[in-house]
XYZ file of C-alpha atoms in Angstrom:
305
model
C 0.000 0.000 0.000
C 1.445 3.364 -0.996
C 2.108 6.118 1.489
C -0.256 8.532 -0.307
C -3.205 6.090 0.012
C -2.500 5.633 3.724
C -2.382 9.382 4.311
C -5.735 9.846 2.524
C -7.382 7.212 4.722
C -5.934 8.832 7.837
C -7.336 12.173 6.723
C -10.834 10.699 6.218
C -10.624 8.957 9.582
C -9.762 12.211 11.292
C -12.643 13.993 9.514
C -15.412 11.491 10.347
C -15.441 12.038 14.124
C -15.840 15.771 13.525
C -19.083 15.320 11.547
C -22.102 16.353 13.590
C -24.841 13.841 12.880
C -27.263 16.081 14.731
C -26.513 18.878 12.281
C -26.876 16.514 9.332
C -30.263 15.448 10.663
C -31.267 19.082 11.067
C -30.257 19.854 7.470
C -32.237 16.857 6.264
C -35.359 18.022 8.118
C -34.997 21.582 6.748
C -34.583 20.321 3.184
C -37.611 18.046 3.608
C -39.749 20.947 4.872
C -38.588 23.207 2.022
C -39.435 20.528 -0.525
C -42.816 19.929 1.134
C -43.815 23.593 1.045
C -42.417 24.293 -2.431
C -43.939 21.238 -4.099
C -47.440 22.828 -4.468
C -45.869 25.954 -5.985
C -43.796 23.865 -8.387
C -46.795 21.716 -9.323
C -49.024 24.724 -9.930
C -46.359 26.501 -11.989
C -45.594 23.580 -14.307
C -49.326 22.887 -14.691
C -50.011 26.494 -15.716
C -47.405 26.190 -18.495
C -49.046 23.157 -20.111
C -51.863 22.770 -22.580
C -55.175 21.758 -21.057
C -54.950 18.146 -22.221
C -51.448 17.659 -20.765
C -52.337 18.571 -17.174
C -52.827 14.942 -16.111
C -49.155 14.664 -15.063
C -48.736 17.641 -12.715
C -45.229 16.841 -11.407
C -43.603 16.516 -14.832
C -42.382 19.733 -16.506
C -43.968 20.706 -19.820
C -42.456 19.250 -22.957
C -41.758 21.416 -26.025
C -44.903 19.997 -27.601
C -47.325 21.039 -24.830
C -45.599 24.160 -23.477
C -47.822 27.250 -23.779
C -48.441 30.622 -22.145
C -51.999 30.811 -23.386
C -53.454 30.084 -19.925
C -51.636 33.092 -18.464
C -53.075 35.417 -21.097
C -56.602 34.079 -20.622
C -56.270 34.292 -16.830
C -55.153 37.921 -16.974
C -58.028 38.857 -19.298
C -60.586 37.270 -16.992
C -59.055 38.703 -13.809
C -58.453 42.248 -15.063
C -61.790 43.554 -13.757
C -61.225 41.785 -10.447
C -57.788 43.379 -10.063
C -59.255 46.862 -10.470
C -62.079 46.178 -8.021
C -59.861 44.512 -5.414
C -57.264 47.287 -5.526
C -60.017 49.920 -5.280
C -61.311 48.135 -2.181
C -58.132 46.817 -0.505
C -55.870 49.887 -0.690
C -58.167 52.414 1.061
C -59.331 49.753 3.533
C -55.761 48.952 4.533
C -54.694 52.590 4.829
C -57.740 53.505 6.926
C -57.235 50.479 9.191
C -53.609 51.478 9.787
C -54.518 55.099 10.561
C -57.516 54.353 12.770
C -55.889 51.391 14.516
C -52.763 53.406 15.281
C -54.595 56.472 16.608
C -56.972 54.350 18.700
C -54.075 52.389 20.193
C -52.207 55.606 20.955
C -55.227 57.129 22.690
C -55.822 53.982 24.748
C -52.194 53.201 25.604
C -50.034 56.328 25.876
C -52.743 58.827 26.824
C -54.102 58.582 30.359
C -57.823 59.092 30.866
C -60.475 57.503 33.043
C -62.332 54.299 32.155
C -60.018 53.216 29.379
C -60.363 49.481 29.971
C -64.065 49.154 28.997
C -63.207 50.742 25.636
C -60.193 48.436 25.231
C -62.415 45.450 25.969
C -64.829 46.564 23.243
C -61.988 46.515 20.719
C -60.846 43.104 21.925
C -64.405 41.791 21.711
C -64.509 42.874 18.063
C -61.626 40.530 17.250
C -63.556 37.478 18.414
C -66.756 38.364 16.542
C -67.023 35.678 13.810
C -67.798 36.582 10.216
C -70.774 34.226 10.087
C -72.496 35.995 12.982
C -72.808 39.298 11.135
C -73.537 38.239 7.545
C -77.341 38.599 7.800
C -77.376 41.982 9.632
C -74.563 43.185 7.370
C -76.507 42.390 4.218
C -79.680 43.910 5.673
C -77.839 47.088 6.678
C -76.353 47.737 3.230
C -79.550 46.685 1.426
C -82.325 48.319 3.446
C -80.842 50.849 5.884
C -77.879 52.529 4.203
C -77.618 51.402 0.553
C -74.693 53.373 -0.840
C -74.977 51.587 -4.191
C -78.447 53.120 -4.646
C -77.105 56.601 -3.944
C -77.692 58.859 -0.960
C -80.173 61.710 -1.311
C -80.904 63.993 1.656
C -83.779 66.480 1.340
C -83.634 66.335 -2.423
C -79.868 66.892 -2.548
C -77.791 64.085 -4.066
C -74.899 63.446 -1.683
C -73.684 60.273 -3.410
C -74.970 59.436 -6.912
C -76.291 55.937 -7.562
C -73.619 53.597 -8.913
C -74.006 49.865 -8.516
C -70.342 48.979 -9.023
C -68.518 51.643 -7.025
C -71.257 51.899 -4.425
C -70.975 48.182 -3.675
C -67.178 48.465 -3.461
C -67.604 51.402 -1.052
C -69.862 49.256 1.137
C -67.298 46.453 1.062
C -64.493 48.893 1.903
C -66.326 50.283 4.946
C -67.087 46.731 6.101
C -63.421 45.736 5.951
C -62.371 48.918 7.752
C -64.852 48.304 10.580
C -63.914 44.642 10.906
C -60.170 45.296 10.657
C -59.821 48.072 13.249
C -59.880 45.759 16.330
C -56.963 43.541 15.256
C -54.989 46.565 14.036
C -55.666 48.269 17.356
C -54.408 45.258 19.286
C -51.208 44.997 17.221
C -50.422 48.699 17.650
C -51.313 48.623 21.338
C -48.904 45.744 22.006
C -46.185 47.701 20.194
C -46.884 51.016 21.957
C -46.517 49.294 25.319
C -42.816 48.859 24.465
C -42.304 52.611 23.912
C -40.607 54.332 26.822
C -43.095 56.338 28.868
C -40.229 58.616 29.925
C -39.937 59.771 26.325
C -43.605 60.726 26.229
C -43.440 62.413 29.631
C -40.394 64.427 28.564
C -42.312 65.667 25.527
C -45.220 66.696 27.767
C -42.844 68.613 30.025
C -41.519 70.450 26.967
C -45.071 71.555 26.216
C -45.912 69.168 23.360
C -49.606 68.505 22.845
C -51.146 65.039 22.537
C -51.364 65.465 18.758
C -47.773 66.649 18.431
C -46.481 63.753 20.566
C -48.238 61.341 18.245
C -47.079 62.913 14.971
C -43.504 63.804 16.046
C -42.600 60.881 18.340
C -44.989 57.943 18.321
C -45.737 57.766 14.586
C -42.066 57.787 13.438
C -41.330 55.040 15.984
C -44.265 53.011 14.615
C -42.743 52.263 11.209
C -41.941 48.588 11.997
C -45.466 47.899 13.245
C -46.978 49.852 10.351
C -45.171 47.448 8.035
C -46.565 44.456 9.920
C -50.130 45.808 9.892
C -49.938 46.803 6.220
C -48.830 43.326 5.169
C -51.255 41.529 7.452
C -54.302 43.642 6.697
C -53.748 43.946 2.950
C -53.303 40.171 2.690
C -56.449 39.547 4.739
C -58.566 41.955 2.717
C -57.172 40.890 -0.663
C -57.831 37.192 0.038
C -61.206 37.678 1.748
C -64.120 35.862 0.118
C -67.104 35.681 2.479
C -67.928 39.415 2.647
C -67.506 39.701 -1.115
C -69.849 36.780 -1.703
C -72.437 38.261 0.689
C -72.436 41.830 -0.634
C -71.668 41.194 -4.308
C -73.004 37.692 -4.800
C -71.757 36.720 -8.243
C -68.507 36.618 -10.189
C -70.353 38.109 -13.184
C -71.178 41.295 -11.258
C -69.238 44.397 -12.329
C -68.096 44.878 -8.720
C -66.768 41.303 -8.357
C -63.472 41.108 -6.525
C -60.605 38.904 -7.597
C -61.469 36.126 -5.137
C -65.026 35.916 -6.500
C -63.808 35.667 -10.085
C -61.077 33.221 -9.110
C -63.598 30.874 -7.497
C -65.298 30.169 -10.809
C -62.488 30.565 -13.292
C -61.632 27.595 -15.503
C -64.813 25.651 -14.713
C -67.468 24.897 -17.307
C -69.636 22.027 -18.543
C -66.705 20.387 -20.324
C -64.680 20.072 -17.116
C -62.025 21.976 -15.198
C -59.244 23.780 -17.015
C -56.455 23.240 -14.477
C -53.716 25.195 -16.334
C -56.034 28.225 -16.467
C -56.867 27.895 -12.760
C -53.204 27.589 -11.768
C -52.198 30.619 -13.855
C -55.049 32.651 -12.357
C -54.044 31.630 -8.837
C -50.456 32.796 -9.392
C -51.616 36.112 -10.852
C -54.016 36.672 -7.949
C -51.193 36.072 -5.454
C -48.765 38.546 -7.052
C -49.948 41.724 -5.197
C -49.526 40.121 -1.772
C -46.035 38.915 -2.733
C -45.111 42.443 -3.842
C -46.377 43.855 -0.533
C -44.254 41.347 1.395
C -41.174 42.270 -0.639
C -41.690 46.036 -0.228
C -42.223 45.898 3.547
C -40.123 42.827 4.402
C -37.622 44.775 6.526
C -40.306 46.564 8.561
C -42.237 43.322 8.903
C -39.234 41.446 10.310
C -38.392 44.303 12.690
C -41.989 44.635 13.870
C -42.373 40.881 14.475
C -39.074 40.806 16.389
C -40.210 43.709 18.544
C-alpha cells in the first residue's frame, strides 16, 4: 500500500469524528420541509405552463410539444376587472385600518384618561366576533338601511350618486375597515406598550400637545409595526371571500373582486381547465407577494419587537 493512500485514509478517519450527525439530521429536516412547502408551488407553476390536455401529469415539466403561455393570457383577461375592483377596495381599507388602529391604540395606551379598559375590551371583543355571525345583519344594513350603491339623497340633494359597481365596493371597503380596526388596534397597542413612557413624559414637560407627541414621536417610531399591519391587513382583505360573496353575490357582477372571479375561473360544462386555474391563482397572489417584498424589513423588525 502506498504512502499517499494511507495518508488519505488517515485524513478521512480524522474527519469522520468531527461530523455532527445532529446537524446533518437538522439539514435533512430543513430540506424536507422546504421541498414539502415548495412542491405545491412547483406543481401549480408547471401545470399552468401546459396545454389543457397535458395537465394529467402535474409533477412533470412541460415538454416542447405542450408548453404554452396561453393560460396566463386568458387568466389575466378574466381577472383584469377583479384586479381593479380589489385594488379599489383593498388599498383604502388597509390605509384607513392602519390610521384608525394606530390612533386608537395611541389614545388607549399612551394617553391617560379615566375608564379606558371598557373601551379596550370593546376593541378586543370585536376581534372574536365571527364573520358568520354578522352576515345577515350586514346584508340587511347595506340593502335596506344605508344602501350606498343606490345613492344617498338627503332632502332632495344628491350626496352620493347611484352607482351599482362603485357603491358596492364602497360598502365592502367600509365593512373591511370596521372589521379590521380591532386587530390593528391590538397589534399597535402591544407595540406602543414597548415605547418608553419617559420619552412621552419628557415631551409633555416640553409643552408638546397630545397630537404633536403622536405625529412627532410615536408615529415615526411606529414604522416597523406599520409594516406588519400593512402586510397583514392587505393580505387579509385581498384574500377575503365571504364578505364579497355576501355583498356582491356573483362573479359576473361588475363589482366582483378577484377572489369571486377566481372561485369560478376555468370551470365549465366540459370540465375543469387546471392550467387556467393555476395561472389565475399565481396572478391573484402577485400583489400580496409584492407587498411582502416592499415591507419585508419593517415586517421582520416589527415581528421581532
